[in-house]
Coordinates of C-alpha atoms in Angstrom, one line a residue:
M166 CA 15.7 -82.7 13.6
T167 CA 16.9 -79.1 15.5
A168 CA 17.3 -75.3 15.3
E169 CA 18.0 -71.7 17.1
L170 CA 14.9 -69.6 17.1
A171 CA 10.9 -69.5 16.5
L172 CA 9.6 -68.6 13.3
D173 CA 6.5 -66.1 13.4
P174 CA 3.6 -66.7 11.1
R175 CA 4.6 -64.1 8.4
Q176 CA 8.0 -66.0 8.3
L177 CA 6.3 -69.5 7.9
R178 CA 4.3 -68.0 5.1
R179 CA 7.3 -67.3 3.4
T180 CA 8.6 -70.5 4.0
R181 CA 5.7 -71.8 2.7
L182 CA 5.8 -70.0 -1.0
A183 CA 9.8 -70.7 -1.0
I184 CA 9.0 -74.3 -0.7
A185 CA 6.0 -73.7 -4.0
A186 CA 8.9 -72.4 -5.7
V187 CA 11.0 -75.5 -5.2
F188 CA 8.5 -78.0 -6.4
C189 CA 7.8 -75.3 -9.2
V190 CA 11.5 -75.8 -10.3
H191 CA 12.0 -79.5 -10.2
G192 CA 8.4 -80.1 -12.3
A193 CA 10.1 -77.4 -14.7
V194 CA 12.8 -79.5 -15.4
T195 CA 10.8 -83.0 -16.1
G196 CA 8.6 -80.7 -18.5
N197 CA 11.8 -79.2 -20.6
F198 CA 13.6 -83.3 -20.7
A199 CA 10.0 -84.5 -21.8
T200 CA 9.1 -82.0 -24.9
R201 CA 13.1 -82.4 -26.1
V202 CA 13.1 -86.8 -26.3
P203 CA 12.4 -87.4 -30.6
W204 CA 15.4 -84.5 -30.5
I205 CA 17.1 -86.7 -28.2
Q206 CA 16.6 -89.9 -29.9
E207 CA 17.6 -88.8 -33.7
H208 CA 21.0 -87.3 -32.0
A209 CA 21.6 -90.9 -30.3
G210 CA 20.6 -92.4 -33.4
V211 CA 18.1 -95.2 -30.9
S212 CA 15.3 -97.1 -32.5
A213 CA 12.0 -97.0 -30.5
G214 CA 12.9 -100.3 -28.6
Q215 CA 16.4 -98.6 -27.7
L216 CA 14.6 -95.6 -26.2
G217 CA 12.1 -97.7 -24.5
L218 CA 14.9 -99.5 -22.6
A219 CA 17.3 -95.8 -22.1
L220 CA 14.3 -94.2 -20.3
A221 CA 13.7 -96.7 -18.2
F222 CA 16.6 -95.9 -16.3
P223 CA 15.7 -92.9 -14.4
A224 CA 13.1 -94.9 -12.5
I225 CA 16.3 -97.1 -11.8
G226 CA 18.7 -94.6 -10.7
S227 CA 15.8 -92.9 -8.7
S228 CA 14.8 -96.1 -6.9
L229 CA 18.4 -97.2 -6.2
L230 CA 20.0 -93.3 -4.6
M231 CA 16.7 -91.8 -2.8
P232 CA 17.4 -93.9 0.2
L233 CA 20.7 -91.6 0.5
S234 CA 18.7 -88.8 1.2
G235 CA 18.5 -89.1 4.3
A236 CA 21.7 -89.6 5.1
V237 CA 22.8 -86.1 2.8
T238 CA 20.3 -84.4 4.8
H239 CA 21.0 -85.6 8.0
R240 CA 25.0 -83.9 7.4
F241 CA 24.2 -81.2 5.7
G242 CA 21.6 -79.9 7.1
A243 CA 17.7 -79.8 5.4
R244 CA 17.9 -76.5 3.6
G245 CA 21.2 -77.3 2.7
A246 CA 20.5 -80.7 1.6
L247 CA 17.7 -79.3 -1.0
R248 CA 20.6 -76.8 -2.2
G249 CA 22.8 -79.0 -3.2
L250 CA 20.5 -82.3 -4.8
L251 CA 18.1 -79.6 -6.4
A252 CA 21.2 -78.0 -8.5
L253 CA 22.8 -81.9 -8.9
W254 CA 19.3 -82.6 -10.8
T255 CA 18.6 -79.1 -12.5
L256 CA 21.7 -79.6 -14.0
A257 CA 21.4 -83.4 -14.6
L258 CA 19.0 -81.7 -17.3
A259 CA 21.7 -81.2 -19.8
L260 CA 22.8 -84.6 -19.9
P261 CA 21.2 -86.7 -22.4
A262 CA 21.4 -84.4 -25.3
L263 CA 24.6 -84.7 -25.0
A264 CA 24.6 -88.7 -24.8
P265 CA 26.4 -89.5 -28.6
N266 CA 25.0 -93.2 -28.2
V267 CA 22.2 -95.3 -26.4
Y268 CA 25.2 -96.7 -23.8
T269 CA 25.8 -92.9 -22.6
L270 CA 21.7 -92.0 -23.0
C271 CA 21.3 -94.9 -20.8
A272 CA 24.0 -93.3 -18.3
A273 CA 23.1 -89.9 -18.4
L274 CA 19.8 -90.5 -17.6
F275 CA 20.4 -92.8 -15.3
A276 CA 22.1 -90.1 -13.3
Y277 CA 19.3 -87.8 -14.8
G278 CA 17.0 -89.6 -12.8
A279 CA 19.4 -90.3 -9.4
S280 CA 19.3 -86.8 -9.0
A281 CA 15.5 -86.1 -9.4
G282 CA 15.2 -88.6 -6.8
M283 CA 16.9 -87.8 -4.0
A284 CA 15.8 -84.4 -4.1
D285 CA 11.8 -85.3 -4.7
V286 CA 12.7 -86.7 -1.8
A287 CA 14.6 -84.0 0.2
M288 CA 11.1 -81.1 -1.2
N289 CA 9.1 -83.7 0.5
A290 CA 10.3 -83.5 4.0
L291 CA 11.0 -80.3 3.6
G292 CA 7.1 -79.9 2.7
V293 CA 5.6 -82.0 5.0
E294 CA 7.3 -80.0 7.5
T295 CA 6.1 -76.9 6.7
E296 CA 3.0 -78.3 7.2
N297 CA 3.4 -79.4 9.6
R298 CA 4.4 -76.4 11.7
L299 CA 1.6 -74.2 9.3
G300 CA -0.7 -76.3 10.7
R301 CA -2.5 -77.0 8.0
S302 CA -2.3 -79.0 4.6
I303 CA -0.4 -77.9 2.2
M304 CA 1.5 -81.0 0.2
S305 CA -1.3 -80.8 -2.7
S306 CA -0.8 -77.9 -3.3
L307 CA 3.6 -78.0 -3.2
H308 CA 2.2 -81.0 -5.9
G309 CA 0.0 -78.6 -8.1
M310 CA 3.4 -75.8 -7.9
W311 CA 5.4 -78.9 -9.4
S312 CA 2.3 -79.6 -12.1
V313 CA 2.4 -76.3 -13.1
G314 CA 6.2 -76.1 -13.3
A315 CA 6.1 -78.9 -15.2
L316 CA 3.2 -77.1 -18.0
I317 CA 6.0 -74.1 -18.5
G318 CA 8.5 -76.2 -18.8
S319 CA 6.2 -77.9 -21.8
A320 CA 5.6 -74.7 -22.9
A321 CA 9.4 -73.2 -23.3
G322 CA 10.3 -76.9 -24.4
T323 CA 7.6 -76.8 -27.1
L324 CA 8.5 -73.2 -28.2
A325 CA 12.8 -74.4 -28.8
A326 CA 11.2 -77.3 -30.7
H327 CA 9.0 -75.1 -32.3
L328 CA 12.4 -72.9 -33.6
G329 CA 14.2 -75.6 -33.8
A330 CA 16.6 -74.7 -31.6
D331 CA 19.6 -78.2 -30.7
A332 CA 18.9 -79.6 -27.5
R333 CA 22.6 -79.4 -26.4
L334 CA 21.3 -75.3 -26.0
H335 CA 18.4 -75.5 -24.9
H336 CA 18.8 -77.4 -22.4
T337 CA 22.1 -76.0 -21.3
V338 CA 20.4 -72.4 -21.1
A339 CA 17.7 -74.4 -19.3
A340 CA 19.7 -75.8 -17.1
A341 CA 21.1 -72.7 -16.0
V342 CA 18.5 -70.5 -15.1
L343 CA 16.8 -73.4 -13.5
T344 CA 19.8 -73.5 -11.0
L345 CA 20.1 -70.3 -10.6
L346 CA 15.6 -70.1 -9.3
G347 CA 16.6 -73.2 -7.9
L348 CA 19.1 -71.6 -5.1
A349 CA 17.6 -68.4 -4.5
A350 CA 14.5 -70.9 -3.6
C351 CA 16.2 -72.6 -1.4
Q352 CA 17.7 -70.0 0.9
G353 CA 13.4 -69.4 1.8
V354 CA 13.3 -72.9 3.4
L355 CA 13.1 -74.5 6.6
D356 CA 17.0 -74.4 8.0
L357 CA 16.7 -78.0 10.4
R358 CA 19.6 -79.2 11.4
S359 CA 19.9 -82.5 12.9
A360 CA 21.2 -82.8 16.9
P361 CA 25.1 -83.1 17.7
D362 CA 24.3 -86.2 19.3
E363 CA 21.6 -88.0 16.7
A364 CA 22.8 -90.7 15.0
P365 CA 23.2 -90.3 11.2
P366 CA 19.9 -93.1 9.3
P367 CA 21.9 -96.0 7.1
R368 CA 22.6 -95.3 3.8
F369 CA 20.8 -98.1 2.5
A370 CA 17.4 -99.5 4.6
L371 CA 14.4 -101.2 4.0
P372 CA 11.5 -98.5 4.5
P373 CA 9.7 -98.9 7.4
K374 CA 6.8 -101.5 7.0
S375 CA 3.7 -98.4 7.2
A376 CA 5.4 -97.0 4.2
L377 CA 5.1 -99.6 2.5
V378 CA 1.4 -100.5 3.1
I379 CA 1.4 -96.4 2.6
G380 CA 2.9 -96.7 -0.6
M381 CA 0.6 -99.1 -2.2
V382 CA -1.9 -96.6 -1.8
G383 CA 0.2 -93.9 -4.0
F384 CA 0.5 -97.5 -6.5
C385 CA -2.7 -97.5 -7.3
A386 CA -3.5 -93.2 -8.2
V387 CA 0.1 -93.0 -9.6
F388 CA -0.6 -96.5 -12.1
A389 CA -4.3 -94.7 -13.1
E390 CA -2.1 -91.7 -13.6
G391 CA 0.3 -92.6 -15.8
A392 CA -2.4 -95.3 -18.0
S393 CA -4.5 -92.3 -18.8
L394 CA -1.4 -89.7 -19.7
D395 CA 0.1 -92.4 -21.6
W396 CA -2.7 -94.1 -23.6
S397 CA -6.2 -92.0 -22.9
A398 CA -4.7 -90.3 -26.3
V399 CA -4.3 -93.6 -28.6
Y400 CA -7.6 -94.7 -26.5
L401 CA -9.3 -91.8 -28.0
R402 CA -8.2 -92.9 -31.2
D403 CA -7.9 -96.8 -32.0
V404 CA -11.3 -97.2 -29.3
L405 CA -13.8 -94.1 -30.5
D406 CA -12.0 -93.6 -33.9
A407 CA -11.2 -89.8 -32.8
S408 CA -9.4 -87.0 -34.3
A409 CA -6.0 -86.9 -33.6
G410 CA -6.6 -83.1 -32.4
T411 CA -9.7 -84.7 -30.3
A412 CA -7.5 -87.4 -28.4
A413 CA -4.2 -85.1 -27.9
A414 CA -7.1 -82.1 -26.4
C415 CA -7.9 -85.5 -23.8
T416 CA -4.5 -85.9 -22.9
T417 CA -3.3 -82.3 -22.0
A418 CA -6.9 -81.9 -20.6
F419 CA -6.3 -84.3 -18.1
T420 CA -3.0 -83.1 -17.2
L421 CA -4.6 -79.4 -16.2
T422 CA -7.5 -81.5 -14.4
M423 CA -4.6 -83.0 -12.1
A424 CA -2.6 -79.8 -12.0
A425 CA -5.7 -77.8 -11.0
A426 CA -7.2 -80.5 -8.1
R427 CA -3.5 -80.7 -6.6
L428 CA -3.8 -76.4 -6.8
A429 CA -6.7 -76.5 -4.4
G430 CA -6.9 -79.8 -3.2
D431 CA -5.5 -78.5 0.1
K432 CA -9.1 -77.3 1.2
G433 CA -11.1 -80.2 1.0
V434 CA -8.0 -81.6 2.9
D435 CA -8.8 -79.7 5.4
R436 CA -12.5 -80.2 5.4
F437 CA -12.6 -83.7 5.7
G438 CA -9.3 -85.1 6.3
A439 CA -7.1 -87.1 4.7
V440 CA -8.6 -90.5 4.8
R441 CA -12.0 -89.3 3.4
T442 CA -10.5 -87.0 0.3
V443 CA -8.4 -90.0 -0.4
R444 CA -11.8 -91.7 0.0
G445 CA -14.0 -89.2 -1.9
G446 CA -10.9 -89.3 -4.8
G447 CA -11.0 -93.0 -5.1
I448 CA -15.2 -93.0 -6.0
L449 CA -14.5 -90.1 -8.5
A450 CA -11.1 -92.0 -10.1
T451 CA -14.1 -95.5 -10.3
L452 CA -16.9 -93.5 -11.5
G453 CA -14.3 -92.1 -14.3
G454 CA -13.1 -95.6 -15.1
L455 CA -16.1 -96.6 -15.2
L456 CA -17.2 -94.1 -18.2
V457 CA -14.0 -94.5 -20.2
V458 CA -14.4 -98.5 -19.9
V459 CA -18.8 -97.9 -21.7
A460 CA -18.2 -95.2 -23.1
P461 CA -20.4 -94.6 -26.7
G462 CA -18.6 -91.9 -27.9
P463 CA -15.1 -89.4 -27.0
A464 CA -16.9 -87.1 -25.1
V465 CA -18.4 -88.8 -22.5
A466 CA -14.7 -91.1 -22.2
M467 CA -13.4 -87.2 -21.6
A468 CA -15.7 -87.1 -19.3
G469 CA -14.5 -89.7 -17.4
F470 CA -10.1 -89.7 -17.8
G471 CA -11.7 -85.9 -16.3
L472 CA -13.1 -88.1 -13.1
M473 CA -10.1 -90.1 -13.2
G474 CA -8.2 -87.0 -13.0
L475 CA -9.4 -85.3 -10.6
G476 CA -10.3 -88.4 -8.6
V477 CA -6.2 -89.2 -8.0
A478 CA -5.1 -86.1 -7.8
V479 CA -4.6 -85.4 -3.3
V480 CA -3.3 -89.2 -3.4
V481 CA 0.2 -88.6 -3.9
P482 CA 0.7 -85.4 -1.9
L483 CA -1.0 -87.3 0.4
A484 CA 0.8 -90.4 0.9
F485 CA 4.1 -88.7 0.7
A486 CA 2.4 -86.4 4.0
A487 CA 1.2 -89.4 5.9
A488 CA 4.5 -91.4 5.3
G489 CA 6.7 -88.3 6.8
R490 CA 4.3 -88.6 9.3
S491 CA 4.5 -92.7 10.3
G492 CA 7.7 -92.9 12.1
P493 CA 11.2 -91.3 13.6
N494 CA 12.4 -90.9 9.7
P495 CA 10.8 -89.2 7.8
S496 CA 13.2 -89.3 5.0
Q497 CA 13.2 -92.9 5.3
A498 CA 9.8 -93.5 5.0
I499 CA 9.6 -90.9 2.0
A500 CA 11.6 -92.9 0.1
G501 CA 9.8 -96.1 0.5
V502 CA 6.9 -94.3 -0.6
A503 CA 8.9 -92.6 -3.6
T504 CA 10.3 -96.2 -4.6
I505 CA 6.9 -97.0 -4.9
T506 CA 4.9 -94.9 -6.6
Y507 CA 8.2 -94.3 -9.4
T508 CA 7.7 -97.8 -9.8
S509 CA 4.1 -97.9 -10.2
G510 CA 4.8 -95.0 -12.7
L511 CA 6.9 -97.3 -15.0
V512 CA 5.5 -100.3 -14.8
A513 CA 1.8 -98.9 -15.6
P514 CA 2.5 -97.4 -19.4
S515 CA 4.2 -101.4 -20.6
A516 CA 1.5 -102.9 -17.8
I517 CA -1.8 -101.5 -20.1
G518 CA 0.3 -101.7 -23.7
G519 CA 0.8 -105.6 -22.5
I520 CA -2.7 -106.3 -21.8
A521 CA -4.5 -104.7 -24.7
D522 CA -1.8 -106.6 -26.7
L523 CA -3.5 -109.6 -25.7
T524 CA -6.9 -108.5 -24.8
S525 CA -8.0 -105.0 -25.7
L526 CA -7.8 -101.5 -24.2
V527 CA -11.2 -101.4 -22.8
V528 CA -10.3 -104.2 -20.6
S529 CA -6.9 -102.0 -20.1
F530 CA -8.8 -99.0 -18.4
G531 CA -10.9 -102.0 -16.8
L532 CA -8.3 -102.6 -14.8
V533 CA -7.2 -99.3 -14.1
T534 CA -10.8 -98.8 -12.7
V535 CA -10.6 -101.9 -10.1
L536 CA -7.5 -99.8 -9.1
G537 CA -9.5 -96.5 -8.5
L538 CA -11.6 -98.8 -5.6
G539 CA -8.5 -99.8 -4.3
L540 CA -8.3 -96.2 -2.9
V541 CA -11.8 -96.7 -1.3
A542 CA -10.7 -99.9 0.3
G543 CA -7.2 -98.3 1.0
A544 CA -7.5 -94.9 1.7
R545 CA -8.0 -95.7 6.5
V546 CA -4.3 -96.1 5.7
L547 CA -3.2 -92.2 6.0
R548 CA -4.7 -91.7 8.9
A549 CA -1.8 -93.3 10.9
G550 CA 0.1 -90.1 9.6
A551 CA -2.4 -87.7 9.6
R552 CA -2.0 -83.8 10.5
P553 CA -3.0 -82.7 14.0
R554 CA -5.8 -80.0 13.8
E555 CA -4.1 -77.7 15.8
A556 CA -0.9 -75.8 14.7
V557 CA 2.0 -77.1 15.6
D558 CA 4.4 -75.0 17.6
A559 CA 7.3 -77.8 17.1
A560 CA 11.0 -77.6 17.6
P561 CA 12.1 -73.9 17.1
V562 CA 13.6 -73.4 13.6
R563 CA 17.2 -70.8 12.3
Q564 CA 15.3 -67.5 11.6
V565 CA 15.2 -67.3 8.3

């Protein structure tokens, strides 16, 4: 990617704030959607099984369309691509609530997931490039801002549901507001463009082998995250006889722990490096899993889930950062890692439930504990994409 004028430190800080705002907007879409799923289910008239099938379509859409992000970026430039893809994602928020039946709901969720995945790749690629030019870690806090956006969106959705608002109106208004905020945020991101003689990336191609290896580390982290988010409340209720309020508080606490750890995680990465940070996170996640498995009561299990949240929080941001530096085509590598992590998030809840049906939830979280050890063993693969310690004074960029 090439551009015109070098940015001074103050302008680079502004680009960092701009890409952080993009992550926040992206997360807010997810938060607004998730809180209105019961309304959408009732409006579409679908059963629990049909809803489960429909909710697989966002991951399918993401996995199939994410590889296109690199070609879009090559054609329109990093800023133009992000602007268009993020707008598609925010506007797609309005689609699921409009679906009158299971078929249209699946189609709406496919489009919703496809736009989410393409925007995800574009913003992570720009996040990695911004981090390179700043010369210090920012990917963890960027993903923390995504979590902040998700919490804000969830709060808005909860309020709308409490007021009995029609989700079609709620999501249309939210889509319009978030689209405007996203377009404003995109104005400040790095404006990188491909060189005139640079060949366009293939529209669909297998990710490089390095991205596949890095993606498996992300798989372990996202599996633990998905299992904890979807099953922690059930675990406390069914295994430890916790009250409904205590069980729900565990999930909320886990989410807040993840967000806080990501917002603060860059300092640890800058001090200890990606490999040691992920290795230490794997140790925390493993200890947390052990606490959950042996917990005699809800308090110990909640502490265990908290440790797992701390342990896995920075892994995915660091996996994206390493993928973006692992080869000549950052978007393709990031798309490969994102596909693996999205798949992990898709299979984790059902895998935990399937194992629990055959054995018990305790055994299910024994598997999660083993995956925590996988982070310890696999952390070294992030070394290949490590960011240099010194600030990067690379190809100049157009002034913003």
